[in-house]
mmCIF file with all atom_site columns, C-alpha atoms in Angstrom:
data_model
loop_
_atom_site.group_PDB
_atom_site.id
_atom_site.type_symbol
_atom_site.label_atom_id
_atom_site.label_alt_id
_atom_site.label_comp_id
_atom_site.label_asym_id
_atom_site.label_entity_id
_atom_site.label_seq_id
_atom_site.pdbx_PDB_ins_code
_atom_site.Cartn_x
_atom_site.Cartn_y
_atom_site.Cartn_z
_atom_site.occupancy
_atom_site.B_iso_or_equiv
_atom_site.pdbx_formal_charge
_atom_site.auth_seq_id
_atom_site.auth_comp_id
_atom_site.auth_asym_id
_atom_site.auth_atom_id
_atom_site.pdbx_PDB_model_num
ATOM 1   C CA . UNK A 1 1   ? 88.565  111.678 112.718 1.00 84.00 ? 1   UNK A CA 1
ATOM 2   C CA . UNK A 1 2   ? 88.720  110.277 116.111 1.00 90.00 ? 2   UNK A CA 1
ATOM 3   C CA . UNK A 1 3   ? 92.698  108.466 115.869 1.00 92.00 ? 3   UNK A CA 1
ATOM 4   C CA . UNK A 1 4   ? 93.361  112.154 114.672 1.00 93.00 ? 4   UNK A CA 1
ATOM 5   C CA . UNK A 1 5   ? 91.756  113.593 117.852 1.00 93.00 ? 5   UNK A CA 1
ATOM 6   C CA . UNK A 1 6   ? 93.215  111.122 120.325 1.00 95.00 ? 6   UNK A CA 1
ATOM 7   C CA . UNK A 1 7   ? 96.926  111.966 118.834 1.00 95.00 ? 7   UNK A CA 1
ATOM 8   C CA . UNK A 1 8   ? 96.238  115.568 118.521 1.00 94.00 ? 8   UNK A CA 1
ATOM 9   C CA . UNK A 1 9   ? 95.171  116.040 121.909 1.00 96.00 ? 9   UNK A CA 1
ATOM 10  C CA . UNK A 1 10  ? 97.675  113.568 123.724 1.00 96.00 ? 10  UNK A CA 1
ATOM 11  C CA . UNK A 1 11  ? 100.438 115.406 121.979 1.00 96.00 ? 11  UNK A CA 1
ATOM 12  C CA . UNK A 1 12  ? 100.926 117.882 124.989 1.00 96.00 ? 12  UNK A CA 1
ATOM 13  C CA . UNK A 1 13  ? 101.581 114.710 127.217 1.00 96.00 ? 13  UNK A CA 1
ATOM 14  C CA . UNK A 1 14  ? 103.952 113.651 124.893 1.00 95.00 ? 14  UNK A CA 1
ATOM 15  C CA . UNK A 1 15  ? 105.886 116.920 124.389 1.00 94.00 ? 15  UNK A CA 1
ATOM 16  C CA . UNK A 1 16  ? 105.505 116.974 128.068 1.00 94.00 ? 16  UNK A CA 1
ATOM 17  C CA . UNK A 1 17  ? 107.222 113.935 128.556 1.00 94.00 ? 17  UNK A CA 1
ATOM 18  C CA . UNK A 1 18  ? 109.974 114.585 125.622 1.00 94.00 ? 18  UNK A CA 1
ATOM 19  C CA . UNK A 1 19  ? 110.838 117.194 127.480 1.00 92.00 ? 19  UNK A CA 1
ATOM 20  C CA . UNK A 1 20  ? 111.252 116.053 130.939 1.00 91.00 ? 20  UNK A CA 1
ATOM 21  C CA . UNK A 1 21  ? 112.763 112.533 130.520 1.00 90.00 ? 21  UNK A CA 1
ATOM 22  C CA . UNK A 1 22  ? 114.542 112.917 127.465 1.00 89.00 ? 22  UNK A CA 1
ATOM 23  C CA . UNK A 1 23  ? 116.145 116.858 127.001 1.00 87.00 ? 23  UNK A CA 1
ATOM 24  C CA . UNK A 1 24  ? 115.899 117.053 130.904 1.00 83.00 ? 24  UNK A CA 1
ATOM 25  C CA . UNK A 1 25  ? 116.118 121.157 130.003 1.00 82.00 ? 25  UNK A CA 1
ATOM 26  C CA . UNK A 1 26  ? 113.402 121.527 132.820 1.00 88.00 ? 26  UNK A CA 1
ATOM 27  C CA . UNK A 1 27  ? 114.569 123.816 135.975 1.00 89.00 ? 27  UNK A CA 1
ATOM 28  C CA . UNK A 1 28  ? 111.990 123.453 137.877 1.00 92.00 ? 28  UNK A CA 1
ATOM 29  C CA . UNK A 1 29  ? 109.999 120.241 136.514 1.00 93.00 ? 29  UNK A CA 1
ATOM 30  C CA . UNK A 1 30  ? 107.030 120.469 139.261 1.00 93.00 ? 30  UNK A CA 1
ATOM 31  C CA . UNK A 1 31  ? 106.127 124.223 137.793 1.00 92.00 ? 31  UNK A CA 1
ATOM 32  C CA . UNK A 1 32  ? 106.851 123.265 134.256 1.00 94.00 ? 32  UNK A CA 1
ATOM 33  C CA . UNK A 1 33  ? 103.968 120.132 135.050 1.00 95.00 ? 33  UNK A CA 1
ATOM 34  C CA . UNK A 1 34  ? 101.313 122.602 136.814 1.00 93.00 ? 34  UNK A CA 1
ATOM 35  C CA . UNK A 1 35  ? 101.941 125.295 133.799 1.00 91.00 ? 35  UNK A CA 1
ATOM 36  C CA . UNK A 1 36  ? 101.344 122.879 130.891 1.00 94.00 ? 36  UNK A CA 1
ATOM 37  C CA . UNK A 1 37  ? 98.618  120.143 132.433 1.00 96.00 ? 37  UNK A CA 1
ATOM 38  C CA . UNK A 1 38  ? 96.201  123.577 134.036 1.00 93.00 ? 38  UNK A CA 1
ATOM 39  C CA . UNK A 1 39  ? 96.584  125.064 130.614 1.00 91.00 ? 39  UNK A CA 1
ATOM 40  C CA . UNK A 1 40  ? 96.346  122.329 128.698 1.00 94.00 ? 40  UNK A CA 1
ATOM 41  C CA . UNK A 1 41  ? 93.323  121.489 130.055 1.00 95.00 ? 41  UNK A CA 1
ATOM 42  C CA . UNK A 1 42  ? 92.258  124.850 130.669 1.00 92.00 ? 42  UNK A CA 1
ATOM 43  C CA . UNK A 1 43  ? 92.253  125.056 126.389 1.00 91.00 ? 43  UNK A CA 1
ATOM 44  C CA . UNK A 1 44  ? 90.761  122.063 126.425 1.00 95.00 ? 44  UNK A CA 1
ATOM 45  C CA . UNK A 1 45  ? 87.561  122.645 128.638 1.00 93.00 ? 45  UNK A CA 1
ATOM 46  C CA . UNK A 1 46  ? 86.990  126.057 126.973 1.00 90.00 ? 46  UNK A CA 1
ATOM 47  C CA . UNK A 1 47  ? 87.562  124.546 123.312 1.00 91.00 ? 47  UNK A CA 1
ATOM 48  C CA . UNK A 1 48  ? 84.655  121.391 124.509 1.00 91.00 ? 48  UNK A CA 1
ATOM 49  C CA . UNK A 1 49  ? 82.638  124.243 125.004 1.00 85.00 ? 49  UNK A CA 1
ATOM 50  C CA . UNK A 1 50  ? 83.272  126.559 122.357 1.00 86.00 ? 50  UNK A CA 1
ATOM 51  C CA . UNK A 1 51  ? 81.775  123.319 119.733 1.00 88.00 ? 51  UNK A CA 1
ATOM 52  C CA . UNK A 1 52  ? 78.468  124.378 119.362 1.00 81.00 ? 52  UNK A CA 1
ATOM 53  C CA . UNK A 1 53  ? 79.940  128.021 118.391 1.00 80.00 ? 53  UNK A CA 1
ATOM 54  C CA . UNK A 1 54  ? 82.051  126.232 115.213 1.00 82.00 ? 54  UNK A CA 1
ATOM 55  C CA . UNK A 1 55  ? 79.383  123.340 114.085 1.00 80.00 ? 55  UNK A CA 1
ATOM 56  C CA . UNK A 1 56  ? 78.515  125.453 110.817 1.00 79.00 ? 56  UNK A CA 1
ATOM 57  C CA . UNK A 1 57  ? 82.279  125.477 109.712 1.00 83.00 ? 57  UNK A CA 1
ATOM 58  C CA . UNK A 1 58  ? 84.015  122.294 112.008 1.00 80.00 ? 58  UNK A CA 1
ATOM 59  C CA . UNK A 1 59  ? 81.002  119.800 113.366 1.00 84.00 ? 59  UNK A CA 1
ATOM 60  C CA . UNK A 1 60  ? 82.717  118.220 115.975 1.00 86.00 ? 60  UNK A CA 1
ATOM 61  C CA . UNK A 1 61  ? 79.561  117.904 118.137 1.00 85.00 ? 61  UNK A CA 1
ATOM 62  C CA . UNK A 1 62  ? 79.965  113.733 117.915 1.00 90.00 ? 62  UNK A CA 1
ATOM 63  C CA . UNK A 1 63  ? 83.647  113.937 119.730 1.00 92.00 ? 63  UNK A CA 1
ATOM 64  C CA . UNK A 1 64  ? 82.420  116.473 122.402 1.00 90.00 ? 64  UNK A CA 1
ATOM 65  C CA . UNK A 1 65  ? 82.758  113.859 124.780 1.00 92.00 ? 65  UNK A CA 1
ATOM 66  C CA . UNK A 1 66  ? 85.582  112.417 123.868 1.00 94.00 ? 66  UNK A CA 1
ATOM 67  C CA . UNK A 1 67  ? 87.463  116.125 123.542 1.00 94.00 ? 67  UNK A CA 1
ATOM 68  C CA . UNK A 1 68  ? 86.035  117.306 127.048 1.00 94.00 ? 68  UNK A CA 1
ATOM 69  C CA . UNK A 1 69  ? 87.396  113.813 128.498 1.00 95.00 ? 69  UNK A CA 1
ATOM 70  C CA . UNK A 1 70  ? 90.611  114.575 127.631 1.00 97.00 ? 70  UNK A CA 1
ATOM 71  C CA . UNK A 1 71  ? 90.040  118.017 129.177 1.00 96.00 ? 71  UNK A CA 1
ATOM 72  C CA . UNK A 1 72  ? 89.189  116.166 132.544 1.00 97.00 ? 72  UNK A CA 1
ATOM 73  C CA . UNK A 1 73  ? 92.339  114.081 131.599 1.00 97.00 ? 73  UNK A CA 1
ATOM 74  C CA . UNK A 1 74  ? 95.212  116.990 132.175 1.00 98.00 ? 74  UNK A CA 1
ATOM 75  C CA . UNK A 1 75  ? 93.795  118.330 134.541 1.00 97.00 ? 75  UNK A CA 1
ATOM 76  C CA . UNK A 1 76  ? 93.373  115.240 137.004 1.00 98.00 ? 76  UNK A CA 1
ATOM 77  C CA . UNK A 1 77  ? 97.499  115.241 135.486 1.00 97.00 ? 77  UNK A CA 1
ATOM 78  C CA . UNK A 1 78  ? 97.177  118.779 137.254 1.00 97.00 ? 78  UNK A CA 1
ATOM 79  C CA . UNK A 1 79  ? 95.699  117.490 140.431 1.00 96.00 ? 79  UNK A CA 1
ATOM 80  C CA . UNK A 1 80  ? 98.007  114.368 140.965 1.00 96.00 ? 80  UNK A CA 1
ATOM 81  C CA . UNK A 1 81  ? 101.303 116.490 140.031 1.00 96.00 ? 81  UNK A CA 1
ATOM 82  C CA . UNK A 1 82  ? 100.001 119.003 143.445 1.00 95.00 ? 82  UNK A CA 1
ATOM 83  C CA . UNK A 1 83  ? 99.318  115.745 145.074 1.00 95.00 ? 83  UNK A CA 1
ATOM 84  C CA . UNK A 1 84  ? 101.901 113.663 144.389 1.00 95.00 ? 84  UNK A CA 1
ATOM 85  C CA . UNK A 1 85  ? 105.042 115.813 143.798 1.00 94.00 ? 85  UNK A CA 1
ATOM 86  C CA . UNK A 1 86  ? 104.209 119.032 145.285 1.00 93.00 ? 86  UNK A CA 1
ATOM 87  C CA . UNK A 1 87  ? 102.971 117.720 148.677 1.00 93.00 ? 87  UNK A CA 1
ATOM 88  C CA . UNK A 1 88  ? 104.982 113.945 148.391 1.00 94.00 ? 88  UNK A CA 1
ATOM 89  C CA . UNK A 1 89  ? 101.455 112.659 149.251 1.00 94.00 ? 89  UNK A CA 1
ATOM 90  C CA . UNK A 1 90  ? 101.126 114.673 152.354 1.00 95.00 ? 90  UNK A CA 1
ATOM 91  C CA . UNK A 1 91  ? 97.783  115.257 153.659 1.00 92.00 ? 91  UNK A CA 1
ATOM 92  C CA . UNK A 1 92  ? 98.313  117.461 156.597 1.00 94.00 ? 92  UNK A CA 1
ATOM 93  C CA . UNK A 1 93  ? 99.897  119.503 154.008 1.00 93.00 ? 93  UNK A CA 1
ATOM 94  C CA . UNK A 1 94  ? 97.444  119.474 151.113 1.00 91.00 ? 94  UNK A CA 1
ATOM 95  C CA . UNK A 1 95  ? 94.627  120.588 153.714 1.00 90.00 ? 95  UNK A CA 1
ATOM 96  C CA . UNK A 1 96  ? 96.836  123.254 154.976 1.00 92.00 ? 96  UNK A CA 1
ATOM 97  C CA . UNK A 1 97  ? 98.022  124.782 151.777 1.00 89.00 ? 97  UNK A CA 1
ATOM 98  C CA . UNK A 1 98  ? 93.605  124.407 150.176 1.00 86.00 ? 98  UNK A CA 1
ATOM 99  C CA . UNK A 1 99  ? 93.236  126.620 153.509 1.00 86.00 ? 99  UNK A CA 1
ATOM 100 C CA . UNK A 1 100 ? 95.904  129.195 153.300 1.00 89.00 ? 100 UNK A CA 1
ATOM 101 C CA . UNK A 1 101 ? 95.956  129.532 149.364 1.00 90.00 ? 101 UNK A CA 1
ATOM 102 C CA . UNK A 1 102 ? 91.806  129.929 148.187 1.00 88.00 ? 102 UNK A CA 1
ATOM 103 C CA . UNK A 1 103 ? 93.211  129.713 144.313 1.00 92.00 ? 103 UNK A CA 1
ATOM 104 C CA . UNK A 1 104 ? 93.760  125.896 145.464 1.00 92.00 ? 104 UNK A CA 1
ATOM 105 C CA . UNK A 1 105 ? 89.992  124.914 146.895 1.00 90.00 ? 105 UNK A CA 1
ATOM 106 C CA . UNK A 1 106 ? 89.034  126.758 143.904 1.00 93.00 ? 106 UNK A CA 1
ATOM 107 C CA . UNK A 1 107 ? 90.175  124.397 141.715 1.00 94.00 ? 107 UNK A CA 1
ATOM 108 C CA . UNK A 1 108 ? 89.288  121.347 144.331 1.00 94.00 ? 108 UNK A CA 1
ATOM 109 C CA . UNK A 1 109 ? 85.551  122.678 143.700 1.00 94.00 ? 109 UNK A CA 1
ATOM 110 C CA . UNK A 1 110 ? 86.727  122.771 139.980 1.00 96.00 ? 110 UNK A CA 1
ATOM 111 C CA . UNK A 1 111 ? 88.029  119.839 139.606 1.00 96.00 ? 111 UNK A CA 1
ATOM 112 C CA . UNK A 1 112 ? 85.101  117.153 141.739 1.00 96.00 ? 112 UNK A CA 1
ATOM 113 C CA . UNK A 1 113 ? 82.397  119.275 138.895 1.00 96.00 ? 113 UNK A CA 1
ATOM 114 C CA . UNK A 1 114 ? 84.652  117.712 136.444 1.00 96.00 ? 114 UNK A CA 1
ATOM 115 C CA . UNK A 1 115 ? 85.225  114.165 138.227 1.00 96.00 ? 115 UNK A CA 1
ATOM 116 C CA . UNK A 1 116 ? 81.209  114.405 138.323 1.00 95.00 ? 116 UNK A CA 1
ATOM 117 C CA . UNK A 1 117 ? 80.795  115.348 134.864 1.00 94.00 ? 117 UNK A CA 1
ATOM 118 C CA . UNK A 1 118 ? 83.610  112.258 133.535 1.00 94.00 ? 118 UNK A CA 1
ATOM 119 C CA . UNK A 1 119 ? 81.398  109.538 135.687 1.00 94.00 ? 119 UNK A CA 1
ATOM 120 C CA . UNK A 1 120 ? 78.584  110.352 133.868 1.00 94.00 ? 120 UNK A CA 1
ATOM 121 C CA . UNK A 1 121 ? 79.276  111.249 130.563 1.00 90.00 ? 121 UNK A CA 1
ATOM 122 C CA . UNK A 1 122 ? 78.524  107.558 129.808 1.00 85.00 ? 122 UNK A CA 1
ATOM 123 C CA . UNK A 1 123 ? 75.811  107.079 127.539 1.00 83.00 ? 123 UNK A CA 1
ATOM 124 C CA . UNK A 1 124 ? 72.885  105.683 130.223 1.00 87.00 ? 124 UNK A CA 1
ATOM 125 C CA . UNK A 1 125 ? 74.066  108.301 133.207 1.00 88.00 ? 125 UNK A CA 1
ATOM 126 C CA . UNK A 1 126 ? 74.386  111.255 130.850 1.00 85.00 ? 126 UNK A CA 1
ATOM 127 C CA . UNK A 1 127 ? 70.595  110.616 129.701 1.00 85.00 ? 127 UNK A CA 1
ATOM 128 C CA . UNK A 1 128 ? 69.864  110.986 133.798 1.00 87.00 ? 128 UNK A CA 1
ATOM 129 C CA . UNK A 1 129 ? 72.138  113.975 134.652 1.00 86.00 ? 129 UNK A CA 1
ATOM 130 C CA . UNK A 1 130 ? 73.079  115.674 131.237 1.00 84.00 ? 130 UNK A CA 1
ATOM 131 C CA . UNK A 1 131 ? 71.188  118.953 133.219 1.00 85.00 ? 131 UNK A CA 1
ATOM 132 C CA . UNK A 1 132 ? 73.609  119.113 135.584 1.00 86.00 ? 132 UNK A CA 1
ATOM 133 C CA . UNK A 1 133 ? 76.501  119.122 132.430 1.00 84.00 ? 133 UNK A CA 1
ATOM 134 C CA . UNK A 1 134 ? 75.679  122.286 132.832 1.00 84.00 ? 134 UNK A CA 1
ATOM 135 C CA . UNK A 1 135 ? 78.049  122.992 135.753 1.00 89.00 ? 135 UNK A CA 1
ATOM 136 C CA . UNK A 1 136 ? 80.595  123.283 133.473 1.00 89.00 ? 136 UNK A CA 1
ATOM 137 C CA . UNK A 1 137 ? 80.133  126.919 133.387 1.00 87.00 ? 137 UNK A CA 1
ATOM 138 C CA . UNK A 1 138 ? 80.829  126.900 136.654 1.00 90.00 ? 138 UNK A CA 1
ATOM 139 C CA . UNK A 1 139 ? 83.793  124.740 136.523 1.00 93.00 ? 139 UNK A CA 1
ATOM 140 C CA . UNK A 1 140 ? 85.635  127.306 133.998 1.00 90.00 ? 140 UNK A CA 1
ATOM 141 C CA . UNK A 1 141 ? 85.075  130.600 135.968 1.00 88.00 ? 141 UNK A CA 1
ATOM 142 C CA . UNK A 1 142 ? 86.634  128.265 139.205 1.00 91.00 ? 142 UNK A CA 1
ATOM 143 C CA . UNK A 1 143 ? 89.092  127.572 136.680 1.00 91.00 ? 143 UNK A CA 1
ATOM 144 C CA . UNK A 1 144 ? 89.817  130.752 135.444 1.00 87.00 ? 144 UNK A CA 1
ATOM 145 C CA . UNK A 1 145 ? 90.150  132.755 138.735 1.00 87.00 ? 145 UNK A CA 1
ATOM 146 C CA . UNK A 1 146 ? 92.220  129.740 139.864 1.00 91.00 ? 146 UNK A CA 1
ATOM 147 C CA . UNK A 1 147 ? 94.719  130.661 136.899 1.00 88.00 ? 147 UNK A CA 1
ATOM 148 C CA . UNK A 1 148 ? 94.514  134.355 138.161 1.00 85.00 ? 148 UNK A CA 1
ATOM 149 C CA . UNK A 1 149 ? 95.326  133.815 141.866 1.00 86.00 ? 149 UNK A CA 1
ATOM 150 C CA . UNK A 1 150 ? 98.039  131.337 140.894 1.00 87.00 ? 150 UNK A CA 1
ATOM 151 C CA . UNK A 1 151 ? 100.288 133.781 139.272 1.00 81.00 ? 151 UNK A CA 1
ATOM 152 C CA . UNK A 1 152 ? 102.070 135.887 141.072 1.00 74.00 ? 152 UNK A CA 1
ATOM 153 C CA . UNK A 1 153 ? 101.659 138.595 137.976 1.00 74.00 ? 153 UNK A CA 1
ATOM 154 C CA . UNK A 1 154 ? 100.305 138.501 134.542 1.00 77.00 ? 154 UNK A CA 1
ATOM 155 C CA . UNK A 1 155 ? 102.476 138.707 131.828 1.00 78.00 ? 155 UNK A CA 1
ATOM 156 C CA . UNK A 1 156 ? 101.225 140.176 128.106 1.00 85.00 ? 156 UNK A CA 1
ATOM 157 C CA . UNK A 1 157 ? 100.369 136.473 127.476 1.00 76.00 ? 157 UNK A CA 1
ATOM 158 C CA . UNK A 1 158 ? 98.546  135.333 130.111 1.00 76.00 ? 158 UNK A CA 1
ATOM 159 C CA . UNK A 1 159 ? 96.761  138.618 129.820 1.00 82.00 ? 159 UNK A CA 1
ATOM 160 C CA . UNK A 1 160 ? 95.706  137.177 126.430 1.00 82.00 ? 160 UNK A CA 1
ATOM 161 C CA . UNK A 1 161 ? 94.510  134.490 127.051 1.00 78.00 ? 161 UNK A CA 1
ATOM 162 C CA . UNK A 1 162 ? 92.450  135.609 129.665 1.00 81.00 ? 162 UNK A CA 1
ATOM 163 C CA . UNK A 1 163 ? 90.637  138.460 127.022 1.00 86.00 ? 163 UNK A CA 1
ATOM 164 C CA . UNK A 1 164 ? 89.976  135.017 125.069 1.00 83.00 ? 164 UNK A CA 1
ATOM 165 C CA . UNK A 1 165 ? 88.322  133.088 127.977 1.00 82.00 ? 165 UNK A CA 1
ATOM 166 C CA . UNK A 1 166 ? 86.469  135.954 128.152 1.00 84.00 ? 166 UNK A CA 1
ATOM 167 C CA . UNK A 1 167 ? 85.622  136.333 125.106 1.00 87.00 ? 167 UNK A CA 1
ATOM 168 C CA . UNK A 1 168 ? 84.638  132.739 124.306 1.00 84.00 ? 168 UNK A CA 1
ATOM 169 C CA . UNK A 1 169 ? 82.106  133.160 127.980 1.00 81.00 ? 169 UNK A CA 1
ATOM 170 C CA . UNK A 1 170 ? 80.762  135.973 126.132 1.00 86.00 ? 170 UNK A CA 1
ATOM 171 C CA . UNK A 1 171 ? 79.791  134.463 122.715 1.00 85.00 ? 171 UNK A CA 1
ATOM 172 C CA . UNK A 1 172 ? 78.944  131.649 124.598 1.00 81.00 ? 172 UNK A CA 1
ATOM 173 C CA . UNK A 1 173 ? 76.525  133.757 126.752 1.00 83.00 ? 173 UNK A CA 1
ATOM 174 C CA . UNK A 1 174 ? 75.260  135.223 123.705 1.00 85.00 ? 174 UNK A CA 1
ATOM 175 C CA . UNK A 1 175 ? 74.833  132.021 121.858 1.00 81.00 ? 175 UNK A CA 1
ATOM 176 C CA . UNK A 1 176 ? 72.249  130.529 124.982 1.00 80.00 ? 176 UNK A CA 1
ATOM 177 C CA . UNK A 1 177 ? 70.522  133.808 125.098 1.00 85.00 ? 177 UNK A CA 1
ATOM 178 C CA . UNK A 1 178 ? 70.190  133.606 121.075 1.00 83.00 ? 178 UNK A CA 1
ATOM 179 C CA . UNK A 1 179 ? 69.015  130.088 121.809 1.00 80.00 ? 179 UNK A CA 1
ATOM 180 C CA . UNK A 1 180 ? 66.287  130.901 124.434 1.00 81.00 ? 180 UNK A CA 1
ATOM 181 C CA . UNK A 1 181 ? 64.590  133.925 122.831 1.00 82.00 ? 181 UNK A CA 1
ATOM 182 C CA . UNK A 1 182 ? 64.110  131.484 119.670 1.00 74.00 ? 182 UNK A CA 1
ATOM 183 C CA . UNK A 1 183 ? 62.274  128.557 121.596 1.00 56.00 ? 183 UNK A CA 1
#
């Protein structure tokens, strides 16, 4: 099962590389990488918090860390695209853009939450810091706001995507309320 998950969650990377370097049919590679890496990270991270909701049908709990780290990986690619390809390692530009465009610093805050979670996902550190892993919900809220603010206008597909995000958030909140009331 681990191999299947690895292959499945590696597919967006390989498809992106194929599109960029083999087919060479992408007009704006930087925007394409932003779109693919950002959307993939967001979908995987929302899927990660949804695993506990589907465990009665498909139990992926023991793979949640691996899946979450894939989400972090794509978020890291998203950030690298900004720093290396878009800003061309110009840190003055990065700071200027971050302060002029609030969606960038919201994305940065979300990334640092994910970075903390990735570093503390080892068995030893998770025991010590697992209560802080609830910050994934804050990161996902920031990511959703980042996504909405980054768009010049929302298409029907993007609006549908936001509806799905809100639905998952609602279901997860409901799950937490039910869990608290049972204890």
